Tab-separated table of C-alpha atoms in Angstrom:
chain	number	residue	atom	x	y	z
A	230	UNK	CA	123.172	93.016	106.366
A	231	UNK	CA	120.800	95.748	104.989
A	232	UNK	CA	116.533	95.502	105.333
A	233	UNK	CA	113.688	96.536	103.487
A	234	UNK	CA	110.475	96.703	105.347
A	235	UNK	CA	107.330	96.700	102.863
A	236	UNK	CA	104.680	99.114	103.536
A	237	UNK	CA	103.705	100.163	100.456
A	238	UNK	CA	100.054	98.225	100.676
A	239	UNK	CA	96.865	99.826	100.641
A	240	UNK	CA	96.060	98.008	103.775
A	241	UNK	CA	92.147	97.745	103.001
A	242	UNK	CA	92.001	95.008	106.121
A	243	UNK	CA	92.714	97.688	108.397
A	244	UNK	CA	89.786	100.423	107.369
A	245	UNK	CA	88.927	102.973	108.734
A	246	UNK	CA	92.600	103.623	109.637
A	247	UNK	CA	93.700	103.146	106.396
A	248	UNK	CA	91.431	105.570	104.608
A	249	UNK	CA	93.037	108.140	105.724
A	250	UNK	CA	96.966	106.993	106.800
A	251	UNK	CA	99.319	103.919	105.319
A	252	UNK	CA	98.945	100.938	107.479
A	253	UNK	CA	102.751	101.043	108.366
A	254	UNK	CA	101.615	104.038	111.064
A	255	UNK	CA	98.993	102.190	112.156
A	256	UNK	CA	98.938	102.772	116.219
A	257	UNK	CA	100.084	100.357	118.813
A	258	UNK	CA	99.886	101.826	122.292
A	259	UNK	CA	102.474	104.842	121.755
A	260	UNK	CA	104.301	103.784	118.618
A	261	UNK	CA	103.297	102.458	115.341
A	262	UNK	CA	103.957	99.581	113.200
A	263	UNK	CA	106.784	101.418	111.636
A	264	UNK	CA	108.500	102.311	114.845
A	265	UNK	CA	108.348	99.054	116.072
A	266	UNK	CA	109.815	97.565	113.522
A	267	UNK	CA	112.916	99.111	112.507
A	268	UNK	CA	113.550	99.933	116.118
A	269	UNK	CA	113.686	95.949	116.043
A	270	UNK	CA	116.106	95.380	113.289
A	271	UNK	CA	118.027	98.547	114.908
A	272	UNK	CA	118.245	96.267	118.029
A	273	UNK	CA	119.410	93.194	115.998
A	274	UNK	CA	122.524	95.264	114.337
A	275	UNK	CA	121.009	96.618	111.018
A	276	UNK	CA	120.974	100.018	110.637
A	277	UNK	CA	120.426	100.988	106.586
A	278	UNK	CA	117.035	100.115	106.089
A	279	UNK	CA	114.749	100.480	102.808
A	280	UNK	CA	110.539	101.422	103.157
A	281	UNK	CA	108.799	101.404	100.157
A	282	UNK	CA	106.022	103.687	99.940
A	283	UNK	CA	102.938	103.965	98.354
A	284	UNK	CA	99.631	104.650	100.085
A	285	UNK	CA	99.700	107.864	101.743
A	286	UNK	CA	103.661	107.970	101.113
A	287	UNK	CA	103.871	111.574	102.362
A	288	UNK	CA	102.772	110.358	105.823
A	289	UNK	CA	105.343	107.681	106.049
A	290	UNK	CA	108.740	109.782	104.414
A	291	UNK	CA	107.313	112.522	107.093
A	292	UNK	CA	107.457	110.334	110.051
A	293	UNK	CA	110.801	109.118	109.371
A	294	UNK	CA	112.054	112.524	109.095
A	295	UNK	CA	110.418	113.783	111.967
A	296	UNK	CA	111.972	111.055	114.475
A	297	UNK	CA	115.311	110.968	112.775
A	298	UNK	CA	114.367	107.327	111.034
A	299	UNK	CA	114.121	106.056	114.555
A	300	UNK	CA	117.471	105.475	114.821
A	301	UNK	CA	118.024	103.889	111.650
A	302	UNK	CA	119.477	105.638	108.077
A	303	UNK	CA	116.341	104.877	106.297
A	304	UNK	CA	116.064	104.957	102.478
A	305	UNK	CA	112.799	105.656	100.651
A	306	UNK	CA	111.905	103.192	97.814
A	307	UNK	CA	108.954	105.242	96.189
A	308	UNK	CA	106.388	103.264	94.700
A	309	UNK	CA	103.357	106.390	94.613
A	310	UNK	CA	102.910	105.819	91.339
A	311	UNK	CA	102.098	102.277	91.264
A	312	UNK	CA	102.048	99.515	93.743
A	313	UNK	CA	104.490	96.483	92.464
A	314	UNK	CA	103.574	93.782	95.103
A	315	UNK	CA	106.403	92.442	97.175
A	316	UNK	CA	108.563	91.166	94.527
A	317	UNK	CA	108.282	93.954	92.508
A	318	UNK	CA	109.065	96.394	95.266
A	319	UNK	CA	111.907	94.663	96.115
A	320	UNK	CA	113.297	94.754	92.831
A	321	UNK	CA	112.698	98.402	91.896
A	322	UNK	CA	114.536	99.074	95.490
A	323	UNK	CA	117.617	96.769	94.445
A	324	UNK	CA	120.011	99.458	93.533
A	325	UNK	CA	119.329	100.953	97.147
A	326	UNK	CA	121.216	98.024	98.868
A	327	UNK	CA	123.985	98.956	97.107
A	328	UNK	CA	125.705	95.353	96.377
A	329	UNK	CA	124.706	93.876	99.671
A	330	UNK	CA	125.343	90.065	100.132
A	331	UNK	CA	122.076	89.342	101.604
A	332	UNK	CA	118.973	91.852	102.871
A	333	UNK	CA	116.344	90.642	105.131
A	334	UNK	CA	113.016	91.360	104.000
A	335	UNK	CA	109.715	92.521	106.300
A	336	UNK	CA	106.237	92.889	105.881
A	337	UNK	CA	105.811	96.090	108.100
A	338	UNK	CA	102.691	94.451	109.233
A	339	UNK	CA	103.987	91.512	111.129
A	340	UNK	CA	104.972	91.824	114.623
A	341	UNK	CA	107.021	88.840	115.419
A	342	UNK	CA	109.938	88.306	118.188
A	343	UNK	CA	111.888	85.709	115.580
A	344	UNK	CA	115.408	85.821	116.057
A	345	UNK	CA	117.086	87.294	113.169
A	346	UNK	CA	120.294	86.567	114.120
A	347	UNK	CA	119.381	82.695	114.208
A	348	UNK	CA	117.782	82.987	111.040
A	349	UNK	CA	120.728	84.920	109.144
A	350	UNK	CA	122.826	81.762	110.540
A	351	UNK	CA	120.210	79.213	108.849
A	352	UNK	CA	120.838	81.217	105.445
A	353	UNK	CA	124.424	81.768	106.128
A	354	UNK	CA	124.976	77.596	106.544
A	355	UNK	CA	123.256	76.832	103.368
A	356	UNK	CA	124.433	79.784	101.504
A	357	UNK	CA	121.136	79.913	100.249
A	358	UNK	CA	119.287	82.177	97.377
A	359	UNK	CA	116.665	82.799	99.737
A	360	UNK	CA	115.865	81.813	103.466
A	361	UNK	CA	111.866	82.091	104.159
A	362	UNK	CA	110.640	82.166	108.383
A	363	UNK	CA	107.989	79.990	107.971
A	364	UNK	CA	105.948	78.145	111.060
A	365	UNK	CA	103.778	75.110	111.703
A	366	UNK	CA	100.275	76.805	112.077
A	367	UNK	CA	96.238	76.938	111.020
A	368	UNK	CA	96.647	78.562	107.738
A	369	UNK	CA	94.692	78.663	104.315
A	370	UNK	CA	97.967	78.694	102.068
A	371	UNK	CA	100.880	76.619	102.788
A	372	UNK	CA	104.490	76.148	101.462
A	373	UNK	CA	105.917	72.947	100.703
A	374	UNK	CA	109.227	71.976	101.854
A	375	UNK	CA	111.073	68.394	101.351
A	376	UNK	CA	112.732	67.147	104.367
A	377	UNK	CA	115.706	68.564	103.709
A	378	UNK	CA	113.962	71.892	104.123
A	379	UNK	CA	113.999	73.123	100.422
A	380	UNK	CA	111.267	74.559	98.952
A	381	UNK	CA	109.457	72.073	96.317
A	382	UNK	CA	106.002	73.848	96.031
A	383	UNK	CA	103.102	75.585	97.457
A	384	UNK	CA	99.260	75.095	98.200
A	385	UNK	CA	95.651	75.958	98.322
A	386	UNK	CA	94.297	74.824	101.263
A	387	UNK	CA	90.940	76.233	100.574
A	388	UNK	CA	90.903	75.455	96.225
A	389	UNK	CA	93.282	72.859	96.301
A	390	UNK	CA	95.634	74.674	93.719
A	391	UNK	CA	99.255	73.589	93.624
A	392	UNK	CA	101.800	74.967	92.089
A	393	UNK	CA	103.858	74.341	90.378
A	394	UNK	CA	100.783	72.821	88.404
A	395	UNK	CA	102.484	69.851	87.592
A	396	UNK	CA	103.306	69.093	91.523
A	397	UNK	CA	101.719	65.555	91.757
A	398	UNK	CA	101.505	64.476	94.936
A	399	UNK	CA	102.247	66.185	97.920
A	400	UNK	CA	102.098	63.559	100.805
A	401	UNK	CA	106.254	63.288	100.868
A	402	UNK	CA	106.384	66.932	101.176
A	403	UNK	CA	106.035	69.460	104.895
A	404	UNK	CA	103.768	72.053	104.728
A	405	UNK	CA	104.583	75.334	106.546
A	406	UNK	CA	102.749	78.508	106.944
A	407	UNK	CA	104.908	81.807	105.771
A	408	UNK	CA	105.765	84.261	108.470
A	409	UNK	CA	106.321	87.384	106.167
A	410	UNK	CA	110.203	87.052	107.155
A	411	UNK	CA	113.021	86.483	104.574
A	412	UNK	CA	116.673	86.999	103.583
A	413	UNK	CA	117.408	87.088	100.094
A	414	UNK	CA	121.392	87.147	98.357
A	415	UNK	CA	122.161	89.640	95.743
A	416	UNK	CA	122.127	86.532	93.667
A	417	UNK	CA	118.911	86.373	93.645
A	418	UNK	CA	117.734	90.021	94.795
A	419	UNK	CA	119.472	91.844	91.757
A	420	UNK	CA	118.417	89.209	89.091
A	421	UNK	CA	114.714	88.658	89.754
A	422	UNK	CA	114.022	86.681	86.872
A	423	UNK	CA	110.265	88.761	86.626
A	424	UNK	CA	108.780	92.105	85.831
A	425	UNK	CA	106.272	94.412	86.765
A	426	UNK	CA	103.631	93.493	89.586
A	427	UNK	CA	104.601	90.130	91.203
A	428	UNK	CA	105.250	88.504	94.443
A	429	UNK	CA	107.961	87.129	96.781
A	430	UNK	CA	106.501	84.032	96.594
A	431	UNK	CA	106.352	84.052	93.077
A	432	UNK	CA	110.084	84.486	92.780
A	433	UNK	CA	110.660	81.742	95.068
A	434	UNK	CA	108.825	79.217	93.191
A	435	UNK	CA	110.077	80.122	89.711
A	436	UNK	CA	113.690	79.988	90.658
A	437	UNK	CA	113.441	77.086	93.613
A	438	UNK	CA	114.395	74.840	91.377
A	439	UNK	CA	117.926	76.271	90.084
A	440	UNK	CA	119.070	77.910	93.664
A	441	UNK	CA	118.458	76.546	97.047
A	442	UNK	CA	115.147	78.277	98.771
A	443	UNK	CA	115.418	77.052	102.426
A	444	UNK	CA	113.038	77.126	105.598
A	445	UNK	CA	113.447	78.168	108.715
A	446	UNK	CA	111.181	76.770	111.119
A	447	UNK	CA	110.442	79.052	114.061
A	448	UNK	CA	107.271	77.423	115.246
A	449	UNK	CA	106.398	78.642	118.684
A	450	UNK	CA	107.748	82.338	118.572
A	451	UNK	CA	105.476	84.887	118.851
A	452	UNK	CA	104.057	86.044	115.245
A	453	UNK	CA	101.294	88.250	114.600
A	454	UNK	CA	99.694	89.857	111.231
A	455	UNK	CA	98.532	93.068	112.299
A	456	UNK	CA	96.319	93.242	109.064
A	457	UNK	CA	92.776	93.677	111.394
A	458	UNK	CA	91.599	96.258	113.716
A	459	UNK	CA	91.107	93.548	116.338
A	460	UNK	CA	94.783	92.153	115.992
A	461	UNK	CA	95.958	96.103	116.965
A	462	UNK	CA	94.427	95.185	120.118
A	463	UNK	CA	95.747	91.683	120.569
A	464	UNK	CA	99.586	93.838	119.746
A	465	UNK	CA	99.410	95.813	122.285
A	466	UNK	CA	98.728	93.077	124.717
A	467	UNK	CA	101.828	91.416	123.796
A	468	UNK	CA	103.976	94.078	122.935
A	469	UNK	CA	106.419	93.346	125.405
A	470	UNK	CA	107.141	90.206	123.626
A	471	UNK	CA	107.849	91.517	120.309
A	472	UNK	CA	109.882	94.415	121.262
């Protein structure tokens, strides 16, 4: 299995850092966000890893150079000349994965010690389109799974927007907040049914309804959105966790 980590975002959350560097080198004790992570997937067995670039791109294709793509052969998705969201940046970096069955997907920005191994079994069991980490927690959007785990929907928890619009009620359905964690199959990865500037999740809940879109519930691991300049802090208490 192959991985893209996304850190092409401006990463506006984490300013002043980001006014000057990408968030993906954003500094946790003697590493960054970057480092971390693909040392991680290193650790789990993948080694061919796409980043997508964007904001300060020169910083991050420097960096990887510079440590030998910490261990990893690291591919460069480049995305300077316009940001495509996280559906659209994983479709312009499709022909990188070069015909893999499945890729797991990262937000660079999300520390998390989920085991990937477990979660490749999940997808591998169902031989699903798309496996999404998701986690029973405080959140202000939520996915919508049937019992069966397949995705059916998602919500506003602050509007009350559904979608798809036409959802009706929700009560039969288990919401679950989305870790930021995926694995996608070429099925679905090379024929994203979208163009331009979109999301993940919009993929997800166009095509939920003609392949399977499962969840994998890892409530209780350790998961943290490093999107703040507080929550750098709160990493590098825990980094020994999520290493």
């Amino acid at each position: 299995m192959k991985a893209m980590l996304l850190s092409a975002g401006l990463g506006t959350r984490l300013r002043p850092f980001t006014d000057c560097h990408p968030k993906a080198l954003a500094p946790i004790g003697d590493r960054t966000l970057l480092e971390i992570n693909i040392r991680k997937l290193v650790h789990a067995g993948i080694r061919d890893i796409v980043v997508n670039v964007h904001h300060f791109a020169g910083q991050i294709i420097e960096a990887v150079r510079q440590h030998n793509g910490f261990g990893a052969n690291v591919l460069i998705s480049d995305e300077t000349a316009v940001v495509l969201e996280t559906g659209g940046g994983v479709q312009k970096a499709a022909p990188l994965f070069d015909n893999e069955e499945d890729i797991l997907v990262c937000n660079v920005d999300i520390l998390s010690n989920i085991d990937i191994n477990a979660l490749y079994a999940c997808h591998r069991q169902y031989q699903a389109a798309a496996t999404l980490a998701v986690q029973h927690r405080s959140t202000s959007r939520n996915l919508l799974f049937d019992r069966d785990g397949n995705l059916k929907g998602w919500q506003n928890n602050v509007t009350g927007e559904v979608r798809p619009a036409d959802l009706g009620s929700t009560g039969h359905l288990v919401p679950f907040a989305f870790s930021g964690i995926q694995i996608l199959n070429r099925k679905l990865y090379q024929d994203i049914p979208l163009q331009g500037k979109f999301s993940l999740i919009d993929v997800y809940l166009y095509c939920m309804n003609s392949h399977i879109i499962k969840g994998f519930d890892h409530t209780g691991d350790v998961l943290l959105d490093v999107g703040k300049p507080e929550a750098l802090e709160k990493a590098r208490a825990i980094l020994d966790e999520i290493s």
